[in-house]
């Protein structure tokens, strides 16, 4: 992520993000053409949840659990602090981020990565072999 | 089973991404009271009806989650004996000096087979609940948010559930109050060192040292519903509820702090005694065991941890 965006990381209790308040960024999920719009100062994941979509897994929504990992392929954004257990500094430099902590500054192309440890190995025993779960 | 020398969960040390945002959550929303800060940047909080100085310690870090969970034991002799017993059982222990955590006495630290760091201590300074010990009123005025009464327990995730349960029962003299099994395999265990339905709980998971939630007690179902309103009012990330658990009968709601650490507020359980037979839930009743009303599994509740 360019240094300018790095400096715009927000700390503190204020949930407002210093992004232009008029931006309704369009998020395009690659591969494919699925799109949705973020409201001004809304995170990518918040838009997904608001629209009732299931394109990106919705977890803790606070940057801690890592299930909403995406890679931003094109476009700039501002991010808030996220767990380094799920996005390392070098991954962040490659455009990997958590959707719940990503606020678009313009239209974005993204790829959904999902949690870092994927597959049955990381699922708690209670979910092993359970294929039908509650839709969000 | 002999009475455990462990009295209760004493405190949980949580890592948060942003301390200011975390304080708004734990102090203003959960209603914990800030009781101090230290030179290392840690913030100490307590729930209003606890007497000891603190039950939650927050520190800012790059990764959220639980650093350690501490239990208070009855006295220094018991602490010394437990240290010897842990070593005889094969666990490595270390002593952490008094006042490393401000107002907390010397701690005996060890690691569970599931990878979690556990501290035991015999002394913590008394702060009080603001009501005094002489002809007190029933509650203090001016409480914030959900008005959590005490830090109640943690649910932890890790691999070797059987070895952890064995250690807690044999050495610390906890009892298994409830367990969730799939044939011979124990999937989850709930343990008590007191008259509560649980003081700690575990779910079997492929990764060690994971944290599912820290739980705080409320006074009634009405207070749980009020907490649900506060969660909506302040746009706190809701996980699930308000609902009831089959396991422990708790009436509960789950939500996330601003860093993604999960919290529970709940009321109601039953009185446990060491002469009681434990409760067993079978895998075919998992939905009902965890979500008694909905009776369906929820992937986020079960799968998301820090």
Coordinates of C-alpha atoms in Angstrom, one line a residue:
Chain A
X1 CA 0.0 0.0 0.0
X2 CA 1.4 3.4 -0.9
X3 CA 2.9 5.4 2.0
X4 CA 0.2 8.1 1.7
X5 CA -2.5 5.6 2.6
X6 CA -0.3 4.1 5.4
X7 CA -0.3 7.5 7.1
X8 CA -4.1 7.7 6.9
X9 CA -4.6 4.7 9.2
X10 CA -7.0 5.7 11.9
X11 CA -6.6 5.0 15.6
X12 CA -9.0 5.7 18.4
X13 CA -12.7 5.3 19.0
X14 CA -13.8 7.5 16.2
X15 CA -15.3 5.2 13.5
X16 CA -15.2 7.9 10.9
X17 CA -12.5 7.5 8.3
X18 CA -10.8 10.4 6.6
X19 CA -12.0 9.4 3.1
X20 CA -13.9 11.7 0.9
X21 CA -17.5 11.7 2.2
X22 CA -19.0 11.7 -1.3
X23 CA -17.4 8.5 -2.6
X24 CA -19.8 5.7 -3.4
X25 CA -17.1 3.3 -4.5
X26 CA -18.0 0.3 -6.7
X27 CA -16.4 -2.9 -5.6
X28 CA -15.9 -5.6 -8.4
X29 CA -15.2 -9.1 -7.3
X30 CA -12.7 -10.9 -9.5
X31 CA -12.8 -13.3 -11.3
X32 CA -16.1 -12.4 -12.7
X33 CA -18.3 -9.3 -12.8
X34 CA -20.1 -9.4 -9.5
X35 CA -20.3 -5.8 -8.1
X36 CA -21.6 -3.9 -5.2
X37 CA -21.4 -0.3 -3.9
X38 CA -19.9 0.9 -0.7
X39 CA -21.6 3.9 0.9
X40 CA -19.4 6.9 1.9
X41 CA -16.9 5.9 4.6
X42 CA -18.2 2.4 4.7
X43 CA -15.9 -0.6 4.8
X44 CA -16.0 -3.2 2.1
X45 CA -17.3 -5.8 4.5
X46 CA -19.9 -3.5 6.0
X47 CA -21.3 -3.1 2.5
X48 CA -21.4 -6.8 2.0
X49 CA -23.3 -7.3 5.2
X50 CA -25.6 -4.4 4.6
X51 CA -26.6 -5.9 1.2
X52 CA -27.1 -9.3 2.7
X53 CA -24.5 -10.9 0.4
X54 CA -22.4 -13.9 1.1
X55 CA -19.5 -13.1 -1.2
X56 CA -17.0 -12.4 1.7
X57 CA -17.2 -14.3 5.0
X58 CA -18.4 -12.1 7.8
X59 CA -16.6 -12.7 11.1
X60 CA -15.7 -10.4 14.0
X61 CA -15.9 -7.2 11.8
X62 CA -13.0 -5.8 13.9
X63 CA -9.9 -6.9 12.2
X64 CA -9.2 -9.7 14.6
X65 CA -10.4 -13.0 13.2
X66 CA -9.1 -12.9 9.6
X67 CA -12.0 -14.6 7.8
X68 CA -12.7 -11.6 5.5
X69 CA -9.2 -11.6 3.9
X70 CA -9.3 -10.1 0.4
X71 CA -6.6 -8.9 -2.1
X72 CA -7.1 -5.5 -3.7
X73 CA -6.1 -5.9 -7.3
X74 CA -6.8 -2.3 -8.4
X75 CA -7.7 0.9 -6.7
X76 CA -6.7 2.7 -3.5
X77 CA -8.1 2.5 -0.1
X78 CA -7.5 3.5 3.6
X79 CA -7.2 0.8 6.2
X80 CA -7.5 0.6 9.9
X81 CA -5.4 -1.6 12.1
X82 CA -5.8 -5.3 11.6
X83 CA -4.4 -8.4 13.2
X84 CA -0.8 -9.1 12.0
X85 CA -1.7 -12.8 12.6
X86 CA -3.9 -12.6 9.5
X87 CA -2.2 -10.0 7.3
X88 CA 1.5 -9.6 7.7
X89 CA 3.3 -6.4 6.7
X90 CA 4.6 -8.0 3.5
X91 CA 1.2 -9.3 2.6
X92 CA -0.3 -5.9 3.2
X93 CA 2.3 -4.5 0.7
X94 CA 1.0 -7.0 -1.9
X95 CA -2.6 -5.6 -1.5
X96 CA -3.8 -8.3 1.0
X97 CA -6.1 -6.8 3.6
X98 CA -9.2 -7.5 5.7
X99 CA -12.4 -6.3 4.1
X100 CA -13.8 -5.1 7.5
X101 CA -10.9 -2.7 7.8
X102 CA -10.7 -1.5 4.2
X103 CA -12.4 1.8 3.2
X104 CA -12.3 2.5 -0.6
X105 CA -11.1 5.8 -1.8
X106 CA -12.2 4.9 -5.4
X107 CA -13.6 1.9 -7.2
X108 CA -11.8 -1.3 -6.3
X109 CA -11.2 -4.7 -8.0
X110 CA -10.8 -7.3 -5.3
X111 CA -10.3 -11.1 -5.0
X112 CA -11.8 -12.9 -2.0
X113 CA -9.1 -15.0 -0.2
X114 CA -11.0 -16.1 2.9
X115 CA -9.3 -17.2 6.1
X116 CA -5.6 -18.0 5.9
X117 CA -6.0 -21.5 7.3
X118 CA -8.7 -22.9 5.1
X119 CA -10.2 -26.3 4.9
X120 CA -11.4 -28.7 7.5
X121 CA -8.2 -28.7 9.5
X122 CA -8.9 -25.3 10.9
X123 CA -12.6 -25.8 11.6
X124 CA -13.4 -26.6 15.2
X125 CA -14.5 -30.1 15.9
X126 CA -18.1 -29.1 16.4
X127 CA -18.3 -28.2 12.7
X128 CA -16.4 -31.2 11.3
X129 CA -18.7 -32.9 8.8
X130 CA -21.4 -30.4 9.3
X131 CA -22.3 -29.0 5.9
X132 CA -25.6 -27.2 6.7
X133 CA -25.2 -24.1 8.8
X134 CA -27.2 -21.0 9.3
X135 CA -27.0 -18.5 6.5
X136 CA -26.0 -15.0 7.7
Chain B
X1 CA -14.0 -35.0 44.5
X2 CA -12.4 -32.7 47.1
X3 CA -13.2 -29.0 47.2
X4 CA -10.9 -27.2 44.8
X5 CA -8.4 -24.7 46.3
X6 CA -9.1 -22.6 43.3
X7 CA -11.8 -20.0 44.1
X8 CA -12.7 -18.4 40.8
X9 CA -11.5 -16.9 37.6
X10 CA -9.5 -13.8 38.7
X11 CA -8.7 -11.9 35.6
X12 CA -8.2 -12.1 31.8
X13 CA -5.4 -10.3 29.9
X14 CA -6.6 -9.3 26.4
X15 CA -4.8 -7.9 23.5
X16 CA -6.5 -5.2 21.5
X17 CA -5.6 -3.4 18.3
X18 CA -6.6 0.1 19.5
X19 CA -6.7 0.9 23.2
X20 CA -9.0 3.9 23.0
X21 CA -11.6 2.1 21.0
X22 CA -11.4 -0.9 23.3
X23 CA -11.9 1.3 26.4
X24 CA -15.1 2.8 24.9
X25 CA -16.3 -0.8 24.5
X26 CA -15.2 -2.3 27.8
X27 CA -15.8 0.8 30.0
X28 CA -18.7 2.5 28.4
X29 CA -20.6 -0.3 26.8
X30 CA -19.9 -3.4 29.0
X31 CA -19.9 -1.0 32.0
X32 CA -16.6 -2.1 33.5
X33 CA -14.8 0.5 35.7
X34 CA -11.3 1.6 34.9
X35 CA -9.2 1.2 38.0
X36 CA -5.7 1.9 36.8
X37 CA -3.0 2.1 34.2
X38 CA 0.6 1.1 34.4
X39 CA 3.9 2.2 32.8
X40 CA 3.8 -0.6 30.4
X41 CA 0.6 0.9 28.8
X42 CA -1.8 -1.7 30.3
X43 CA -5.3 -0.6 31.4
X44 CA -7.0 -2.4 34.4
X45 CA -10.7 -2.7 34.7
X46 CA -13.1 -4.4 37.1
X47 CA -16.8 -5.2 37.0
X48 CA -18.9 -3.3 39.5
X49 CA -19.8 -6.2 41.9
X50 CA -16.3 -7.6 42.2
X51 CA -14.3 -6.8 45.3
X52 CA -10.8 -7.4 44.0
X53 CA -8.9 -4.6 42.2
X54 CA -9.3 -5.8 38.6
X55 CA -10.6 -8.6 36.4
X56 CA -9.7 -7.4 32.9
X57 CA -6.4 -6.1 31.7
X58 CA -6.1 -4.6 28.2
X59 CA -2.9 -4.0 26.3
X60 CA -2.4 -2.7 22.8
X61 CA -0.8 -5.2 20.4
X62 CA -0.5 -6.1 16.7
X63 CA -2.7 -9.2 17.1
X64 CA -5.9 -9.4 19.3
X65 CA -6.6 -12.4 21.5
X66 CA -6.0 -13.6 25.1
X67 CA -2.5 -13.3 26.6
X68 CA -3.4 -15.2 29.8
X69 CA -6.2 -16.2 32.1
X70 CA -5.7 -16.1 35.9
X71 CA -7.5 -17.9 38.7
X72 CA -7.5 -16.8 42.4
X73 CA -6.7 -19.6 44.9
X74 CA -7.6 -19.7 48.5
X75 CA -4.2 -18.8 50.1
X76 CA -0.5 -18.8 49.7
X77 CA -0.1 -22.4 51.1
X78 CA -2.5 -23.6 48.4
X79 CA -0.6 -21.7 45.7
X80 CA 2.7 -23.3 46.8
X81 CA 1.0 -26.8 46.9
X82 CA -0.5 -26.3 43.5
X83 CA 2.9 -25.3 42.1
X84 CA 4.4 -28.5 43.5
X85 CA 1.5 -30.6 42.2
X86 CA 1.8 -29.0 38.7
X87 CA 5.5 -29.8 38.6
X88 CA 4.9 -33.4 39.8
X89 CA 2.3 -33.7 37.0
X90 CA 5.0 -32.7 34.5
X91 CA 4.1 -29.1 33.8
X92 CA 6.8 -26.4 33.8
X93 CA 5.9 -23.5 36.1
X94 CA 7.4 -20.1 36.6
X95 CA 6.9 -17.4 39.3
X96 CA 5.9 -13.9 38.3
X97 CA 6.7 -11.4 41.0
X98 CA 4.1 -9.5 43.0
X99 CA 3.0 -6.2 41.5
X100 CA 4.2 -7.1 38.0
X101 CA 0.5 -6.7 37.4
X102 CA -0.3 -3.8 39.7
X103 CA -2.2 -4.8 42.9
X104 CA -1.8 -8.5 42.2
X105 CA 0.4 -10.8 44.3
X106 CA 2.9 -13.3 43.1
X107 CA 1.6 -15.6 40.3
X108 CA 2.4 -19.2 39.4
X109 CA 2.3 -19.5 35.6
X110 CA 2.0 -22.6 33.5
X111 CA 0.7 -23.6 30.1
X112 CA -2.2 -25.9 29.4
X113 CA -1.8 -28.8 26.9
X114 CA -4.1 -26.7 24.7
X115 CA -1.4 -24.0 24.7
X116 CA -3.1 -21.4 26.9
X117 CA -1.2 -19.5 29.5
X118 CA -2.8 -19.8 33.0
X119 CA -1.7 -17.9 36.1
X120 CA -2.6 -18.8 39.7
X121 CA -2.4 -16.2 42.5
X122 CA -3.4 -16.0 46.1
X123 CA -3.5 -12.2 46.7
X124 CA -5.0 -9.2 45.0
X125 CA -5.7 -5.8 46.6
X126 CA -9.3 -5.2 47.4
X127 CA -11.0 -2.3 45.6
X128 CA -14.6 -2.9 46.8
X129 CA -17.9 -2.6 44.9
X130 CA -18.6 0.9 46.1
X131 CA -21.2 -0.2 48.6
X132 CA -19.1 -0.9 51.6
X133 CA -19.3 -4.0 53.9
X134 CA -21.5 -2.3 56.6
X135 CA -25.2 -2.2 56.0
X136 CA -24.8 -1.8 52.2
X137 CA -27.2 -0.8 49.6
X138 CA -27.9 -3.4 46.9
X139 CA -26.3 -1.6 43.9
X140 CA -24.4 1.6 43.2
X141 CA -25.9 4.4 41.2
X142 CA -24.2 5.8 38.0
X143 CA -23.3 2.5 36.3
X144 CA -22.7 2.6 32.5
X145 CA -23.8 0.4 29.6
X146 CA -24.6 -3.2 30.2
X147 CA -23.6 -2.9 33.9
X148 CA -21.7 -6.3 33.9
X149 CA -21.5 -7.7 37.4
X150 CA -18.4 -9.8 37.2
X151 CA -16.0 -11.4 34.8
X152 CA -17.4 -14.9 34.8
X153 CA -15.3 -17.3 32.5
X154 CA -13.6 -17.8 29.2
X155 CA -14.2 -20.4 26.5
X156 CA -10.9 -21.5 24.9
X157 CA -10.1 -23.5 21.8
X158 CA -7.2 -26.0 21.5
X159 CA -6.2 -29.5 20.3
X160 CA -5.6 -31.7 23.3
X161 CA -8.8 -31.3 25.1
X162 CA -8.5 -34.6 27.0
X163 CA -5.1 -33.8 28.5
X164 CA -6.2 -30.3 29.5
X165 CA -9.3 -31.7 31.2
X166 CA -7.2 -34.3 32.9
X167 CA -4.8 -31.6 34.3
X168 CA -7.5 -29.3 35.5
X169 CA -9.4 -32.2 37.3
X170 CA -6.4 -34.0 38.7
X171 CA -4.2 -31.1 39.7
X172 CA -6.4 -28.1 40.2
X173 CA -9.4 -30.3 41.3
X174 CA -11.9 -28.8 38.9
X175 CA -15.0 -30.9 38.0
X176 CA -16.4 -31.5 34.5
X177 CA -20.0 -30.3 34.8
X178 CA -21.0 -30.8 31.2
X179 CA -19.5 -32.3 28.1
X180 CA -20.4 -32.6 24.5
X181 CA -19.4 -35.9 23.0
X182 CA -19.4 -37.7 19.6
X183 CA -19.2 -41.3 20.6
X184 CA -16.0 -41.7 22.6
X185 CA -14.6 -38.3 21.4
X186 CA -15.1 -35.3 23.7
X187 CA -15.7 -32.3 21.6
X188 CA -16.3 -29.7 24.3
X189 CA -15.9 -29.6 28.1
X190 CA -17.2 -27.3 30.8
X191 CA -15.5 -27.3 34.2
X192 CA -16.2 -25.8 37.6
X193 CA -14.0 -25.1 40.6
X194 CA -17.0 -23.6 42.5
X195 CA -20.8 -23.7 42.7
X196 CA -21.1 -22.2 39.2
X197 CA -22.1 -24.3 36.2
X198 CA -18.7 -23.4 34.7
X199 CA -15.6 -21.4 35.5
X200 CA -13.8 -22.4 32.3
X201 CA -14.7 -24.2 29.1
X202 CA -12.9 -25.7 26.1
X203 CA -13.8 -26.8 22.5
X204 CA -11.6 -29.1 20.5
X205 CA -10.0 -27.2 17.6
X206 CA -7.2 -27.8 15.2
X207 CA -5.2 -24.8 16.4
X208 CA -3.9 -24.3 20.0
X209 CA -4.1 -21.2 22.2
X210 CA -7.2 -19.7 20.6
X211 CA -9.7 -17.6 22.4
X212 CA -13.5 -17.9 21.8
X213 CA -14.9 -15.4 24.3
X214 CA -14.7 -13.7 27.7
X215 CA -18.0 -13.8 29.5
X216 CA -19.5 -11.4 32.0
X217 CA -22.5 -11.9 34.3
X218 CA -25.7 -9.9 34.2
X219 CA -28.6 -10.0 36.7
X220 CA -31.5 -11.1 34.6
X221 CA -32.9 -11.9 31.2
X222 CA -34.2 -8.3 31.1
X223 CA -30.6 -7.1 31.4
X224 CA -29.6 -9.4 28.6
X225 CA -32.3 -7.9 26.4
X226 CA -31.2 -4.5 27.4
X227 CA -27.7 -5.4 26.4
X228 CA -29.0 -6.4 23.0
X229 CA -30.6 -2.9 22.7
X230 CA -27.2 -1.3 23.6
X231 CA -25.5 -3.4 21.0
X232 CA -27.9 -2.1 18.4
X233 CA -27.8 1.5 19.6
X234 CA -24.0 1.6 19.4
X235 CA -23.7 -0.5 16.2
X236 CA -21.6 -3.1 18.1
X237 CA -20.8 -6.2 16.0
X238 CA -23.4 -8.8 17.1
X239 CA -22.5 -12.4 16.9
X240 CA -25.6 -14.1 18.1
X241 CA -28.5 -13.9 20.5
X242 CA -30.2 -13.0 22.6
X243 CA -31.0 -16.7 23.2
X244 CA -30.5 -19.6 25.5
X245 CA -27.8 -22.2 25.6
X246 CA -28.8 -25.8 26.3
X247 CA -25.4 -26.3 27.9
X248 CA -25.4 -24.5 31.3
X249 CA -28.9 -23.1 30.6
X250 CA -27.4 -19.7 30.3
X251 CA -29.5 -16.9 28.7
X252 CA -27.0 -15.1 26.6
X253 CA -25.9 -12.7 23.9
X254 CA -22.5 -12.6 22.1
X255 CA -20.8 -9.7 20.4
X256 CA -17.3 -8.5 19.3
X257 CA -15.1 -5.8 20.8
X258 CA -13.6 -3.4 18.3
X259 CA -10.6 -5.7 17.7
X260 CA -12.6 -8.8 17.1
X261 CA -12.3 -10.4 20.5
X262 CA -15.7 -12.0 21.3
X263 CA -17.6 -11.1 24.5
X264 CA -20.6 -12.7 26.1
X265 CA -23.0 -11.3 28.6
X266 CA -25.4 -13.7 30.2
X267 CA -27.5 -14.6 33.2
X268 CA -28.7 -17.8 34.8
X269 CA -27.1 -21.2 35.3
X270 CA -27.6 -23.8 38.1
X271 CA -25.8 -24.6 41.3
X272 CA -23.1 -27.2 40.9
X273 CA -21.8 -29.4 43.7
X274 CA -18.9 -31.9 43.4
X275 CA -21.2 -34.8 44.2
X276 CA -23.4 -34.1 41.1
X277 CA -23.2 -36.3 38.1
X278 CA -22.0 -34.4 35.0
X279 CA -24.3 -33.7 32.1
X280 CA -23.6 -35.2 28.7
X281 CA -24.7 -33.8 25.3
X282 CA -24.5 -36.0 22.3
X283 CA -23.3 -34.8 18.9
X284 CA -26.7 -35.3 17.3
X285 CA -28.0 -32.6 19.7
X286 CA -25.2 -30.1 19.0
X287 CA -27.6 -27.5 17.7
X288 CA -29.8 -27.7 20.8
X289 CA -26.9 -27.9 23.1
X290 CA -25.4 -24.6 22.0
X291 CA -28.4 -22.8 20.6
X292 CA -31.4 -24.1 22.5
X293 CA -34.1 -22.1 20.7
X294 CA -32.7 -22.1 17.2
X295 CA -31.4 -25.7 17.3
X296 CA -29.1 -25.1 14.4
X297 CA -25.3 -24.6 14.2
X298 CA -23.9 -21.2 13.3
X299 CA -20.6 -21.2 11.5
X300 CA -19.5 -17.8 12.6
X301 CA -20.2 -18.5 16.3
X302 CA -18.3 -21.8 16.2
X303 CA -15.6 -20.9 13.8
X304 CA -14.4 -17.3 14.5
X305 CA -11.8 -16.9 17.1
X306 CA -8.9 -14.6 17.9

